[in-house]
Amino acid sequence: MKKIALIGLGSMGRNHYRIIKNIPDFKLVAICDVVKTGDYEEPFFTNVDEMLGKIEIDACVIVVPTFLHKEVAIKCLNAGKDIFIEKPVASTVEEARDILEVANAKKAKVAVGYIERFNPVVSALKEEIKNDEIYSIGITRVGPFPPRIADVGILTDLSVHDIDLIRYITQQEIVKTNIYRSRKIHNHHEDNAMLSFKLEHDIVASITTNWLTPFRKRTIEVATKNAYYEADLMAQDLTEYSEYQKNNSFVIRKCMVKKEEPLLREHRAFSQFLQIGDRHGLSTIEDSIITLEISAKKRIID
């Protein structure tokens, strides 16, 4: 059983708290946040250094604001702990590389929390298309502005999910990028963006994302040589359209998806990673650096 410390108890941190408590191979031994806002049975700390010095810990789950990722991650790594860190791994590529350098020096096991990799509908989609030729992939991720986000824009908060998904689903690298972005309601960061990509083997891809839509929508559409797929990430539904006819008819098939909470599946994978070293789809620091490079340094058009 691995002894786990949770650092950060915001809205996502509380989700991690609930899930960690339900992983048989995890024992939550400490919690850390700047302010104690509730009663917990586990030892509670408001200082990371104090927690690391007082509690025996195998791994830390880091769910603090992105601008604190580097500071907290390096403290945990230098203390000899493995880490799970929510996406993106850091605010900038340079900070991410600093974390990677320390992680490599300490030979630590590090996973970055790209939760959509563990959405059951993504797993089902990958299985359906594994022997087919992918032509294109389009992802839509829109919804109202979340007040919890203050330190980053939509490219860092949301589009990194989908840049990662495009690479994960296609198993191909992005070779060309165009990003169009604007700021409509956010005080400091972009809240509206469209991204287009060309991947290896002439696959084309796109992402539409914003904090302007009054309802949440999370979908993936994939065109392959033999079929067209629509995946609803929220409903965890997958539909295949195939066998096109001259009269514009086609066959519709609802694909089998075993619905389950993605965060639970992600922490099961993290547990296996800690115990036997198999990532089971978990993202690496290098994966997160690639998404940061694409969202921050490629051709951005304001």
CSV table of C-alpha atoms in Angstrom, one decimal:
chain,number,residue,atom,x,y,z
A,1,MET,CA,0.0,0.0,0.0
A,2,LYS,CA,1.4,3.4,-1.0
A,3,LYS,CA,1.3,6.3,1.4
A,4,ILE,CA,-0.2,9.4,-0.4
A,5,ALA,CA,-0.2,13.1,0.4
A,6,LEU,CA,-2.6,15.4,-1.3
A,7,ILE,CA,-1.5,19.0,-1.9
A,8,GLY,CA,-4.3,21.4,-2.8
A,9,LEU,CA,-7.9,21.2,-1.8
A,10,GLY,CA,-9.7,23.4,-4.4
A,11,SER,CA,-12.6,22.0,-6.4
A,12,MET,CA,-10.4,19.6,-8.3
A,13,GLY,CA,-8.4,18.8,-5.2
A,14,ARG,CA,-11.6,17.7,-3.4
A,15,ASN,CA,-12.3,15.3,-6.3
A,16,HIS,CA,-8.9,13.8,-5.9
A,17,TYR,CA,-9.5,13.5,-2.1
A,18,ARG,CA,-12.7,11.5,-2.7
A,19,ILE,CA,-11.1,9.2,-5.3
A,20,ILE,CA,-7.8,8.6,-3.4
A,21,LYS,CA,-9.9,7.4,-0.4
A,22,ASN,CA,-11.4,4.8,-2.6
A,23,ILE,CA,-8.2,3.3,-4.1
A,24,PRO,CA,-7.5,0.1,-2.2
A,25,ASP,CA,-3.7,0.4,-2.8
A,26,PHE,CA,-3.6,4.0,-1.5
A,27,LYS,CA,-3.5,5.2,2.1
A,28,LEU,CA,-4.0,9.0,2.4
A,29,VAL,CA,-1.6,10.0,5.1
A,30,ALA,CA,-1.6,13.8,4.9
A,31,ILE,CA,-3.3,16.8,3.3
A,32,CYS,CA,-1.9,20.2,2.6
A,33,ASP,CA,-3.5,23.5,1.7
A,34,VAL,CA,-2.8,27.2,2.5
A,35,VAL,CA,-6.0,27.3,4.6
A,36,LYS,CA,-7.9,24.6,6.4
A,37,THR,CA,-11.5,24.9,5.2
A,38,GLY,CA,-13.0,21.7,6.6
A,39,ASP,CA,-12.6,18.8,9.0
A,40,TYR,CA,-10.5,15.8,7.8
A,41,GLU,CA,-9.5,12.7,9.6
A,42,GLU,CA,-6.0,12.9,8.0
A,43,PRO,CA,-3.2,15.1,9.4
A,44,PHE,CA,-3.7,18.6,7.9
A,45,PHE,CA,-0.8,21.0,7.1
A,46,THR,CA,-0.6,24.5,5.7
A,47,ASN,CA,3.0,24.2,4.8
A,48,VAL,CA,4.5,21.8,2.3
A,49,ASP,CA,7.9,21.7,3.9
A,50,GLU,CA,6.5,20.9,7.3
A,51,MET,CA,4.4,18.1,5.9
A,52,LEU,CA,7.3,16.6,4.0
A,53,GLY,CA,9.5,16.8,7.1
A,54,LYS,CA,7.0,15.2,9.5
A,55,ILE,CA,5.0,12.5,7.5
A,56,GLU,CA,6.3,9.3,5.8
A,57,ILE,CA,5.1,9.6,2.3
A,58,ASP,CA,5.6,7.6,-0.9
A,59,ALA,CA,4.0,9.9,-3.4
A,60,CYS,CA,2.4,13.4,-3.6
A,61,VAL,CA,-0.7,14.3,-5.6
A,62,ILE,CA,-0.3,18.0,-6.5
A,63,VAL,CA,-3.5,19.9,-7.3
A,64,VAL,CA,-2.4,23.5,-6.6
A,65,PRO,CA,-2.8,26.5,-9.1
A,66,THR,CA,-0.6,26.1,-12.1
A,67,PHE,CA,1.7,29.0,-11.2
A,68,LEU,CA,2.7,27.0,-8.1
A,69,HIS,CA,3.4,23.7,-9.8
A,70,LYS,CA,7.1,24.2,-10.2
A,71,GLU,CA,7.7,25.2,-6.6
A,72,VAL,CA,5.6,22.5,-5.1
A,73,ALA,CA,6.8,19.7,-7.5
A,74,ILE,CA,10.5,20.4,-7.0
A,75,LYS,CA,10.0,20.4,-3.2
A,76,CYS,CA,8.4,17.0,-3.4
A,77,LEU,CA,10.9,15.6,-5.8
A,78,ASN,CA,13.9,16.8,-3.7
A,79,ALA,CA,12.3,15.1,-0.7
A,80,GLY,CA,12.5,11.8,-2.7
A,81,LYS,CA,8.8,11.5,-3.5
A,82,ASP,CA,7.1,10.3,-6.6
A,83,ILE,CA,4.4,12.7,-7.9
A,84,PHE,CA,1.2,13.0,-9.7
A,85,ILE,CA,0.7,16.6,-10.9
A,86,GLU,CA,-2.4,18.0,-12.5
A,87,LYS,CA,-2.1,19.3,-16.1
A,88,PRO,CA,-0.4,21.3,-17.4
A,89,VAL,CA,2.8,20.3,-15.6
A,90,ALA,CA,3.8,24.0,-15.3
A,91,SER,CA,2.9,27.5,-16.4
A,92,THR,CA,5.7,27.6,-19.0
A,93,VAL,CA,7.9,25.3,-21.0
A,94,GLU,CA,11.0,26.6,-19.1
A,95,GLU,CA,9.4,25.7,-15.7
A,96,ALA,CA,8.3,22.3,-17.0
A,97,ARG,CA,11.9,21.6,-18.1
A,98,ASP,CA,13.1,22.5,-14.6
A,99,ILE,CA,10.8,20.0,-13.1
A,100,LEU,CA,11.9,17.4,-15.6
A,101,GLU,CA,15.5,17.9,-14.8
A,102,VAL,CA,14.9,17.4,-11.1
A,103,ALA,CA,12.7,14.4,-11.7
A,104,ASN,CA,15.3,12.7,-13.9
A,105,ALA,CA,18.0,13.4,-11.3
A,106,LYS,CA,16.0,11.9,-8.6
A,107,LYS,CA,14.8,9.0,-10.8
A,108,ALA,CA,11.3,9.8,-9.7
A,109,LYS,CA,8.1,8.4,-11.1
A,110,VAL,CA,6.0,11.3,-12.4
A,111,ALA,CA,2.6,11.4,-14.0
A,112,VAL,CA,0.8,14.4,-15.3
A,113,GLY,CA,-3.0,14.5,-15.0
A,114,TYR,CA,-4.5,14.6,-18.4
A,115,ILE,CA,-7.8,13.1,-17.2
A,116,GLU,CA,-9.4,12.8,-20.6
A,117,ARG,CA,-7.0,10.0,-21.6
A,118,PHE,CA,-9.0,7.9,-19.0
A,119,ASN,CA,-12.4,8.8,-20.2
A,120,PRO,CA,-13.9,5.5,-21.1
A,121,VAL,CA,-15.2,6.9,-24.4
A,122,VAL,CA,-11.7,7.8,-25.4
A,123,SER,CA,-10.5,4.3,-24.7
A,124,ALA,CA,-13.4,2.9,-26.7
A,125,LEU,CA,-12.7,5.2,-29.6
A,126,LYS,CA,-9.0,4.2,-29.7
A,127,GLU,CA,-10.0,0.6,-29.8
A,128,GLU,CA,-12.5,1.1,-32.6
A,129,ILE,CA,-10.0,2.9,-34.9
A,130,LYS,CA,-6.8,1.1,-34.0
A,131,ASN,CA,-6.6,-0.8,-37.3
A,132,ASP,CA,-8.1,2.0,-39.5
A,133,GLU,CA,-6.5,4.9,-41.3
A,134,ILE,CA,-7.3,8.2,-39.6
A,135,TYR,CA,-8.1,11.1,-42.0
A,136,SER,CA,-9.1,13.9,-39.5
A,137,ILE,CA,-10.0,14.6,-35.9
A,138,GLY,CA,-11.9,17.5,-34.5
A,139,ILE,CA,-12.5,18.4,-30.9
A,140,THR,CA,-15.0,20.8,-29.4
A,141,ARG,CA,-14.6,21.9,-25.7
A,142,VAL,CA,-16.7,24.9,-24.8
A,143,GLY,CA,-18.7,26.1,-21.8
A,144,PRO,CA,-19.2,29.1,-19.5
A,145,PHE,CA,-16.3,30.8,-17.8
A,146,PRO,CA,-15.2,29.0,-14.6
A,147,PRO,CA,-14.6,31.5,-11.8
A,148,ARG,CA,-12.0,29.1,-10.3
A,149,ILE,CA,-9.6,29.9,-13.2
A,150,ALA,CA,-7.6,33.1,-12.6
A,151,ASP,CA,-4.0,32.3,-13.4
A,152,VAL,CA,-4.1,31.0,-17.0
A,153,GLY,CA,-6.1,31.4,-20.2
A,154,ILE,CA,-8.1,28.9,-22.2
A,155,LEU,CA,-5.1,27.7,-24.2
A,156,THR,CA,-3.3,26.6,-21.0
A,157,ASP,CA,-6.4,25.4,-19.1
A,158,LEU,CA,-8.4,23.6,-21.8
A,159,SER,CA,-6.7,23.3,-25.1
A,160,VAL,CA,-3.8,21.4,-23.6
A,161,HIS,CA,-6.3,18.6,-22.9
A,162,ASP,CA,-7.2,18.3,-26.5
A,163,ILE,CA,-3.7,18.8,-28.0
A,164,ASP,CA,-2.7,15.9,-25.8
A,165,LEU,CA,-5.8,13.9,-26.9
A,166,ILE,CA,-5.0,14.5,-30.6
A,167,ARG,CA,-1.5,13.0,-30.1
A,168,TYR,CA,-2.8,10.2,-27.8
A,169,ILE,CA,-5.6,9.1,-30.1
A,170,THR,CA,-3.7,9.3,-33.4
A,171,GLN,CA,-0.3,8.2,-32.0
A,172,GLN,CA,1.2,10.8,-34.4
A,173,GLU,CA,3.1,14.0,-33.8
A,174,ILE,CA,1.9,17.5,-34.7
A,175,VAL,CA,4.1,19.0,-37.4
A,176,LYS,CA,2.2,22.3,-38.2
A,177,THR,CA,0.0,24.5,-36.0
A,178,ASN,CA,-2.1,27.7,-36.4
A,179,ILE,CA,-3.8,29.2,-33.4
A,180,TYR,CA,-6.4,32.0,-33.5
A,181,ARG,CA,-7.4,33.5,-30.1
A,182,SER,CA,-9.2,36.4,-28.6
A,183,ARG,CA,-10.2,37.9,-25.2
A,184,LYS,CA,-13.8,38.7,-24.8
A,185,ILE,CA,-14.8,38.5,-21.1
A,186,HIS,CA,-11.6,37.5,-19.3
A,187,ASN,CA,-9.6,40.4,-17.7
A,188,HIS,CA,-6.1,39.1,-18.5
A,189,HIS,CA,-6.1,35.9,-20.6
A,190,GLU,CA,-7.6,34.6,-23.9
A,191,ASP,CA,-11.1,33.0,-23.5
A,192,ASN,CA,-11.8,32.0,-27.1
A,193,ALA,CA,-9.6,30.0,-29.5
A,194,MET,CA,-9.6,27.9,-32.6
A,195,LEU,CA,-6.6,25.7,-33.3
A,196,SER,CA,-5.7,23.8,-36.5
A,197,PHE,CA,-3.0,21.2,-37.0
A,198,LYS,CA,-1.3,19.0,-39.5
A,199,LEU,CA,0.0,15.7,-38.2
A,200,GLU,CA,2.3,13.0,-39.5
A,201,HIS,CA,0.8,10.9,-42.3
A,202,ASP,CA,-1.4,13.8,-43.6
A,203,ILE,CA,-3.8,13.7,-40.7
A,204,VAL,CA,-5.5,17.1,-40.1
A,205,ALA,CA,-7.0,18.2,-36.8
A,206,SER,CA,-8.8,21.1,-35.2
A,207,ILE,CA,-9.8,22.3,-31.7
A,208,THR,CA,-12.7,24.7,-31.0
A,209,THR,CA,-12.6,26.0,-27.4
A,210,ASN,CA,-14.1,28.9,-25.4
A,211,TRP,CA,-15.5,30.1,-22.1
A,212,LEU,CA,-18.3,32.0,-23.9
A,213,THR,CA,-20.8,29.2,-24.5
A,214,PRO,CA,-23.7,29.1,-21.9
A,215,PHE,CA,-23.6,25.2,-21.8
A,216,ARG,CA,-20.8,22.7,-21.6
A,217,LYS,CA,-20.0,20.6,-24.7
A,218,ARG,CA,-17.1,18.1,-25.0
A,219,THR,CA,-17.0,16.1,-28.2
A,220,ILE,CA,-14.6,14.4,-30.5
A,221,GLU,CA,-15.2,13.6,-34.2
A,222,VAL,CA,-12.9,11.3,-36.1
A,223,ALA,CA,-13.1,10.5,-39.8
A,224,THR,CA,-11.3,7.3,-40.9
A,225,LYS,CA,-11.0,5.4,-44.1
A,226,ASN,CA,-13.9,3.1,-43.2
A,227,ALA,CA,-16.1,5.1,-40.8
A,228,TYR,CA,-16.9,8.3,-39.0
A,229,TYR,CA,-17.1,8.5,-35.2
A,230,GLU,CA,-18.8,10.9,-32.8
A,231,ALA,CA,-17.7,10.7,-29.2
A,232,ASP,CA,-19.5,12.6,-26.4
A,233,LEU,CA,-17.0,12.9,-23.5
A,234,MET,CA,-19.6,14.0,-21.0
A,235,ALA,CA,-22.2,11.4,-21.8
A,236,GLN,CA,-19.5,8.8,-22.6
A,237,ASP,CA,-21.4,7.8,-25.7
A,238,LEU,CA,-19.7,6.7,-29.0
A,239,THR,CA,-21.5,6.4,-32.4
A,240,GLU,CA,-20.1,5.0,-35.6
A,241,TYR,CA,-21.4,6.0,-39.0
A,242,SER,CA,-20.4,3.6,-41.8
A,243,GLU,CA,-21.2,1.7,-45.0
A,244,TYR,CA,-22.1,4.8,-47.0
A,245,GLN,CA,-24.5,4.2,-49.9
A,246,LYS,CA,-25.1,6.1,-53.2
A,247,ASN,CA,-28.5,7.2,-51.9
A,248,ASN,CA,-26.8,9.0,-49.0
A,249,SER,CA,-27.8,6.4,-46.4
A,250,PHE,CA,-25.5,4.8,-43.9
A,251,VAL,CA,-25.3,2.4,-41.0
A,252,ILE,CA,-25.4,3.8,-37.5
A,253,ARG,CA,-23.9,1.8,-34.7
A,254,LYS,CA,-23.8,2.6,-31.0
A,255,CYS,CA,-20.4,1.4,-29.8
A,256,MET,CA,-20.0,-0.3,-26.5
A,257,VAL,CA,-18.6,2.0,-23.7
A,258,LYS,CA,-18.2,0.8,-20.2
A,259,LYS,CA,-19.0,4.0,-18.3
A,260,GLU,CA,-16.8,4.9,-15.3
A,261,GLU,CA,-15.4,8.0,-13.7
A,262,PRO,CA,-12.2,9.0,-15.5
A,263,LEU,CA,-10.5,10.3,-12.4
A,264,LEU,CA,-10.9,6.9,-10.7
A,265,ARG,CA,-9.4,5.1,-13.7
A,266,GLU,CA,-6.6,7.6,-13.8
A,267,HIS,CA,-5.7,7.0,-10.1
A,268,ARG,CA,-5.9,3.2,-10.6
A,269,ALA,CA,-3.3,3.7,-13.4
A,270,PHE,CA,-1.2,5.8,-11.1
A,271,SER,CA,-1.3,3.1,-8.4
A,272,GLN,CA,-0.1,0.5,-11.0
A,273,PHE,CA,2.6,2.9,-12.1
A,274,LEU,CA,3.9,3.4,-8.6
A,275,GLN,CA,3.9,-0.4,-7.9
A,276,ILE,CA,5.1,-1.9,-11.2
A,277,GLY,CA,6.3,1.0,-13.3
A,278,ASP,CA,3.7,0.5,-16.1
A,279,ARG,CA,2.2,3.8,-17.1
A,280,HIS,CA,-1.1,2.4,-18.5
A,281,GLY,CA,-1.6,5.5,-20.6
A,282,LEU,CA,-0.5,8.1,-18.0
A,283,SER,CA,1.0,11.3,-19.5
A,284,THR,CA,4.7,12.1,-19.0
A,285,ILE,CA,6.3,15.5,-18.3
A,286,GLU,CA,7.6,15.3,-21.9
A,287,ASP,CA,4.1,15.0,-23.2
A,288,SER,CA,3.0,18.0,-21.2
A,289,ILE,CA,6.0,20.0,-22.5
A,290,ILE,CA,4.9,19.3,-26.1
A,291,THR,CA,1.4,20.6,-25.4
A,292,LEU,CA,2.8,23.7,-23.8
A,293,GLU,CA,5.2,24.3,-26.7
A,294,ILE,CA,2.3,24.0,-29.2
A,295,SER,CA,-0.1,26.3,-27.2
A,296,ALA,CA,2.6,28.9,-26.4
A,297,LYS,CA,5.3,29.0,-29.1
A,298,LYS,CA,3.8,28.0,-32.4
A,299,ARG,CA,2.1,30.4,-34.8
A,300,ILE,CA,-0.4,32.4,-32.7
A,301,ILE,CA,-2.7,34.9,-34.5
A,302,ASP,CA,-4.5,37.5,-32.3
